[in-house]
Structure formats: C-alpha cells, structure tokens
Coordinates of C-alpha atoms in Angstrom, one line a residue:
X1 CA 108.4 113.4 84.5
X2 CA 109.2 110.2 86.1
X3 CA 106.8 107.2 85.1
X4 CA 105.4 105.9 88.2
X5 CA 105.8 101.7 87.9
X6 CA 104.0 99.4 90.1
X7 CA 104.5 95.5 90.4
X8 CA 102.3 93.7 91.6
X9 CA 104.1 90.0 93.0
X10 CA 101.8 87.1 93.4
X11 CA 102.0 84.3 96.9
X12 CA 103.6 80.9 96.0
X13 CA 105.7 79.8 98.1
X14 CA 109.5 78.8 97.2
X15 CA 108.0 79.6 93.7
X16 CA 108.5 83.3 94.6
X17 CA 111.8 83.3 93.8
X18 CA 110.4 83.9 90.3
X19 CA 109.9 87.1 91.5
X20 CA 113.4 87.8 91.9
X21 CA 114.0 86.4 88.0
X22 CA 111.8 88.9 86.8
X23 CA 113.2 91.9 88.7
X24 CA 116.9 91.3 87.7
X25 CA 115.6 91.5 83.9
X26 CA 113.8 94.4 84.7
X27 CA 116.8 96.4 86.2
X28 CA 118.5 95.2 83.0
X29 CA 115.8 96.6 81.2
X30 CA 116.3 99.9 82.9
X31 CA 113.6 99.5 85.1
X32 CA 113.0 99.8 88.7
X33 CA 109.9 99.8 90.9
X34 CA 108.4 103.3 92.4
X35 CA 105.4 101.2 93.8
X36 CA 105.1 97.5 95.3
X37 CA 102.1 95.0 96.0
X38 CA 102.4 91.7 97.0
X39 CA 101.1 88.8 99.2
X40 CA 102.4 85.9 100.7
X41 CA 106.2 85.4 98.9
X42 CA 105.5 88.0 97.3
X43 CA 105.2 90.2 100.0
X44 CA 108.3 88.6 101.1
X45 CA 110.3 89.3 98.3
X46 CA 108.9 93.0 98.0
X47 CA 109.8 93.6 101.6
X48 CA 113.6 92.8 100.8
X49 CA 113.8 94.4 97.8
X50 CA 111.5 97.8 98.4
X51 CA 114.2 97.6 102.2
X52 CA 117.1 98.2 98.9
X53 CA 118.2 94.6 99.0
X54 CA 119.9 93.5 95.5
X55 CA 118.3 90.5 93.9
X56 CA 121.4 88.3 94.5
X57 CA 121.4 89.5 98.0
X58 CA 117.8 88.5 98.6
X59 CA 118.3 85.3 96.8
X60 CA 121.5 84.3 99.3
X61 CA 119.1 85.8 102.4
X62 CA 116.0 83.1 101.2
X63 CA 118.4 80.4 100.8
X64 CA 120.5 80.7 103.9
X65 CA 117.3 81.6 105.9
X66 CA 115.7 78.7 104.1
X67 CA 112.6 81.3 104.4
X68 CA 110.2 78.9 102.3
X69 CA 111.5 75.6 103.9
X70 CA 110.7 73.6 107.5
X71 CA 114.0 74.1 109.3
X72 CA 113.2 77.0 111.3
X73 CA 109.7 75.9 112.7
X74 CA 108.5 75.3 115.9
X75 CA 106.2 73.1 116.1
X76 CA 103.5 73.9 118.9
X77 CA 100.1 73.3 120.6
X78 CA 97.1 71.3 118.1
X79 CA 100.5 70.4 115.6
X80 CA 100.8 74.1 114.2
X81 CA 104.1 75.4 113.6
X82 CA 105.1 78.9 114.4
X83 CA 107.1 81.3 112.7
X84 CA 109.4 82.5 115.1
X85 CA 112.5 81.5 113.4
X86 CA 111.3 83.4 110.1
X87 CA 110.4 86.5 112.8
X88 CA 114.1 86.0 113.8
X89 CA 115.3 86.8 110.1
X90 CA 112.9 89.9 109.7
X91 CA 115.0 91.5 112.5
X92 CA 117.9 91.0 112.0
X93 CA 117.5 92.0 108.1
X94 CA 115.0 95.1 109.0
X95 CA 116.6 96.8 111.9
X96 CA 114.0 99.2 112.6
X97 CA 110.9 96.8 111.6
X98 CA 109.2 99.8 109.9
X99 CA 107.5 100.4 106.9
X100 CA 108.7 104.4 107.4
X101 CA 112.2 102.8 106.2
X102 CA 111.7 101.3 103.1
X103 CA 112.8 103.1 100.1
X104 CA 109.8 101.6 98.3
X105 CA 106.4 102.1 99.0
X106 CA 105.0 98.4 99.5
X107 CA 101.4 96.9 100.1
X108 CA 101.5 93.9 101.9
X109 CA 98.3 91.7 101.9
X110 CA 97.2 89.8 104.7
X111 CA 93.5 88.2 105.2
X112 CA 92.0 89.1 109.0
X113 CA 90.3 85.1 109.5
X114 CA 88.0 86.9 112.6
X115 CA 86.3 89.5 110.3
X116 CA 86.6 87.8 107.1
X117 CA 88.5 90.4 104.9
X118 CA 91.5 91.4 103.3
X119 CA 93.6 93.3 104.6
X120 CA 96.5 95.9 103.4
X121 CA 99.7 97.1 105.2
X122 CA 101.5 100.4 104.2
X123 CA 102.3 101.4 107.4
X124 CA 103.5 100.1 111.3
X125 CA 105.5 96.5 112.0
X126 CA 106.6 95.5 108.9
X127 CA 107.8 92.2 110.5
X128 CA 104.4 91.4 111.5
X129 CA 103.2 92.5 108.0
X130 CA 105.2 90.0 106.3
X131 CA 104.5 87.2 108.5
X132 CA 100.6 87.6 108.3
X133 CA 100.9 87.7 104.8
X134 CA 102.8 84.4 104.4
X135 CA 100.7 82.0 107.4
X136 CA 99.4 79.4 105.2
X137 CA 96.2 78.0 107.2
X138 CA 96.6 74.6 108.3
X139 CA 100.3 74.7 108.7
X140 CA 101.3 77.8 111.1
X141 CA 99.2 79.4 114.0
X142 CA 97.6 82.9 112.8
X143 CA 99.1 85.7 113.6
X144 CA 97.9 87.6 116.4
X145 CA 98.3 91.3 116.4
X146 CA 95.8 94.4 116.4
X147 CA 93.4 92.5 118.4
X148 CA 92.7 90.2 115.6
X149 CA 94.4 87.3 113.8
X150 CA 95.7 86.8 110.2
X151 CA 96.6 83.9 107.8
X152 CA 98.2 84.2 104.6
X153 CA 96.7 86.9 102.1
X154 CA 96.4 84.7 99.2
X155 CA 93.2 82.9 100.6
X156 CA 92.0 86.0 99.2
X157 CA 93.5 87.8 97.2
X158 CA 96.9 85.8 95.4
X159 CA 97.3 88.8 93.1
X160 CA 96.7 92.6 95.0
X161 CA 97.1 94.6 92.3
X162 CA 94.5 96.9 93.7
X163 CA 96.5 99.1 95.7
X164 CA 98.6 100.7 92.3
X165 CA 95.6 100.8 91.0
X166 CA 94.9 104.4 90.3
X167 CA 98.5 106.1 91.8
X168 CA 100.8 104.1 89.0
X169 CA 100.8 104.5 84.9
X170 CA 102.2 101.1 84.4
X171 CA 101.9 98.0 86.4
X172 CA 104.0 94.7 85.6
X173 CA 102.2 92.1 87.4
X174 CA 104.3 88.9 88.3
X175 CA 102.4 85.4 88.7
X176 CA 104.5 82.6 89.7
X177 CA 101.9 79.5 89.3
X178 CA 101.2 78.2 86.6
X179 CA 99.9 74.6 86.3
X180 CA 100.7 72.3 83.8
X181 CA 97.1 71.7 82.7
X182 CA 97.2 68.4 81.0
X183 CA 99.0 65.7 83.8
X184 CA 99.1 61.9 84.4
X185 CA 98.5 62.1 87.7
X186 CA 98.9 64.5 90.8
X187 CA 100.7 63.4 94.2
X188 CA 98.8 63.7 97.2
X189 CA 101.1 66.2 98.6
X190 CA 100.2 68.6 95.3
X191 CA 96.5 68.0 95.3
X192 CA 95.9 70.9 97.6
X193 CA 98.5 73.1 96.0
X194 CA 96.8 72.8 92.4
X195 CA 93.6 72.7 93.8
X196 CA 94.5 76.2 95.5
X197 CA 96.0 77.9 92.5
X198 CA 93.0 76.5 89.9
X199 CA 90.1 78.1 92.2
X200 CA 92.0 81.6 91.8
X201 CA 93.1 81.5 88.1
X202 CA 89.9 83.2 87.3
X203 CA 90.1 85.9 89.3
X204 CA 93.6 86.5 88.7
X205 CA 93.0 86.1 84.8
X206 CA 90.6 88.8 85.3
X207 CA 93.0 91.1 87.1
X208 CA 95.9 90.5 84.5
X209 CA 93.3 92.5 82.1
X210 CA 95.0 95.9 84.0
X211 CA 98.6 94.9 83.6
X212 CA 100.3 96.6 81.3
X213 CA 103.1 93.9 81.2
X214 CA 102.2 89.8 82.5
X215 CA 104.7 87.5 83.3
X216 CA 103.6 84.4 84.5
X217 CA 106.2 81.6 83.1
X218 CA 104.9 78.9 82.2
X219 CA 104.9 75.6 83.9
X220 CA 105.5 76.8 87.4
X221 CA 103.9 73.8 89.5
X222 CA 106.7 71.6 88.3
X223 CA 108.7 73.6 91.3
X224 CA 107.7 72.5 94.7
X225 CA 105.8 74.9 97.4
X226 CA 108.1 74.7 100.2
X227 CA 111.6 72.7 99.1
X228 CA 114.1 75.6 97.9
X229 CA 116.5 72.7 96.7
X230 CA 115.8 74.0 93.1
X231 CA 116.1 77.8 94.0
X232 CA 118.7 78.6 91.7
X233 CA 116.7 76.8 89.1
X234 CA 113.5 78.9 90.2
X235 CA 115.7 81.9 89.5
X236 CA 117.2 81.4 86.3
X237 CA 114.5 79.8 84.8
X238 CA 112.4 83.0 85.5
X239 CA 115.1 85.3 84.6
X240 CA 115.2 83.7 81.0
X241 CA 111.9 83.9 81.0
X242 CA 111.7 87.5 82.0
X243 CA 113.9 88.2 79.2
X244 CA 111.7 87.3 76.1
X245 CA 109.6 90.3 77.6
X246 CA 112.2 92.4 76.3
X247 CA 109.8 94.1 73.7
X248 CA 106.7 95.0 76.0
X249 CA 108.9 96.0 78.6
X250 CA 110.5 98.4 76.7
X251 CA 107.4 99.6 74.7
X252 CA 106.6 100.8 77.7
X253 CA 108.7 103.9 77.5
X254 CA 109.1 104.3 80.9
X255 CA 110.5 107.7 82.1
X256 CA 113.5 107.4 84.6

C-alpha cells in the first residue's frame, strides 16, 4: 500500500529555493510527494512542482522569470507594485490555470485582510491562488478576487501544515528561515525581515512537533528576501543540506 507523503513548504521569499534543495534529495532518496502545502514561495514552488515541473526546470523558470526579484513590477497608485508580470509567468507555465490539472494535490495558503482569516485553495484559479499567497503587505496591492482581497499567507500562517494533517502518514516539513541568532548588527533593510520570521518561530516550532522529518538549514537569513543573485547558492546549499537527512528520511520506510 502506497505511503501517502505530505510536505509542507514554508513562505520566504528568494529563500524558497531551499525548497527545491530539499526535494531533489528527496527524489534521490526515492521519495516523491502524494500531498503538498505551502504558502507564499512555498506555494510557488509547490505549484511548479505538483504541475510535474523537474526541480532543475523550476529552478531555470524562477531565475529567468526572476519570480522573487523587482524586474517584473509595476509600480502603481499609493507606490504599490502589482504583480502582473509574475501573473504573466503563471500563464504561460499553467496553460489551463487550474488546480483540476495538477498531478499533485496542493494547498495553497492565502490570508483574506477583509475578514481576517486564513485561507486554503485546493480548487479554482490556481494563478490567482499563487499570487494571493505570495502579496507581501506593504509592497504589492492585495489581490482582489471572490469579492474579497488577499495578502501573502505567511502573515498567518508561514508553515500550513494543517491541511496533511489527518489524510497523510508522513509529513516532511521544509522551513527555509532560519536566523542567525547571535549578530553584530542588522541592516535596516533586514530589520523587518527578522523581525517577521522571530514572531512566528514559536508557532512554527510548535508545528514542527508533527513532522515526521524537519529540515530547516541552518543559517538561512544570511540569503536575501528578494535578490535571486545567490540562487544557485540557495540551491545547493540546501541540497547538501537535505542530504545529511539521509537517515530519517529513509527510516521512514516509505511505500512506493
């Protein structure tokens, strides 16, 4: 009987090419995905890969797309940006825009600013899915669709593991922001990015408690939000990583 595995891949920006680190060991572990949650990049990286992307492909796609960078925004009214150049992308990679196409069943999390709650999509516009997951407040205009507008799902909820909660027997959870805990100093430009990820370690740390595998490599905030110059570095540095979970992973005895 096949085991069902779900992963669970955390927001964090350009950092979320960790993501793609971790699931090249896994396939090299013998392992693949039957379930998928994530928020933010992670939902970004999910949709690619549960759509039957190969890592290297979805690593070439980020890059050229430069999906985590400032080239294709638009900058508009009360000096948001919008996302149409990232909408652009989503198209032309996910013909059909649909969930129903996926060979992966993926959760994508997305917070809903007018009611104050998170919210999942399994289901409908993917497109619109991944771009409500990944609209950081401050810096893009919310998305507005179902009569109601959403920013990025990591204002609540940077780890949704809830959804393979319950349908999976394993979960790997993947949690690409660590913080260096003893620094100097912090640039003013970082301040809000570690201030971000310290006020959810807690409840993530929590969460990691039903993971049967954690990977969180360590050190993470030494890679920039939104600059994918050191995207190769992301990657490999993850992958190696990734790699000295050999053991766990395949304690698992997951059934193919």
């Amino acid at each position: 009987m096949q085991t069902k595995v779900g992963i669970v891949l955390s927001g964090g920006g350009a950092r979320g090419i960790g993501h793609l680190g971790m699931l090249k060991a896994l396939e090299e572990f013998g392992i693949k995905p039957t379930h998928i949650s994530g928020t933010s990049a992670g939902a970004i990286a999910g949709a690619f890969y549960a759509a039957g992307y190969s890592v290297l492909d979805i690593l070439k796609i980020l890059k050229k797309g430069n999906i985590f960078s400032f080239s294709n925004l638009l900058m508009k009214r009360q000096g948001l940006f919008a996302m149409k150049g990232f909408h652009d992308i989503y198209l032309e990679c996910f013909p059909t825009n649909s969930f129903d196409d996926l060979k992966i069943p993926l959760y994508i999390a997305a917070t809903d600013i007018l009611k104050g709650e998170l919210v999942y999509f399994s289901s409908g516009n993917l497109s619109n899915a991944i771009m409500a997951s990944s609209c950081l407040p401050l810096l893009f205009q919310p998305i507005s669709f179902n009569d109601t507008l959403y920013v990025d799902g990591g204002v609540i909820n940077n780890f949704p593991i809830e959804p393979l909660v319950g349908q999976c027997d394993v979960i790997i959870g993947s949690y690409v922001n660590s913080i260096k805990k003893e620094v100097d100093k912090v640039g003013m430009n970082n301040i809000l990015d570690r201030c971000f990820h310290l006020a959810m370690k807690s409840s993530v740390e929590q969460k990691t408690l039903s993971c049967n595998v954690y990977f969180e490599p360590p050190n993470m905030s030494q890679f920039s939000l939104y600059n994918l110059k050191n995207a190769d570095q992301i990657f490999e540095y993850s992958y190696e990583y990734a790699l000295t979970l050999e053991d766990e992973i395949k304690a698992l005895n997951v059934q193919l």
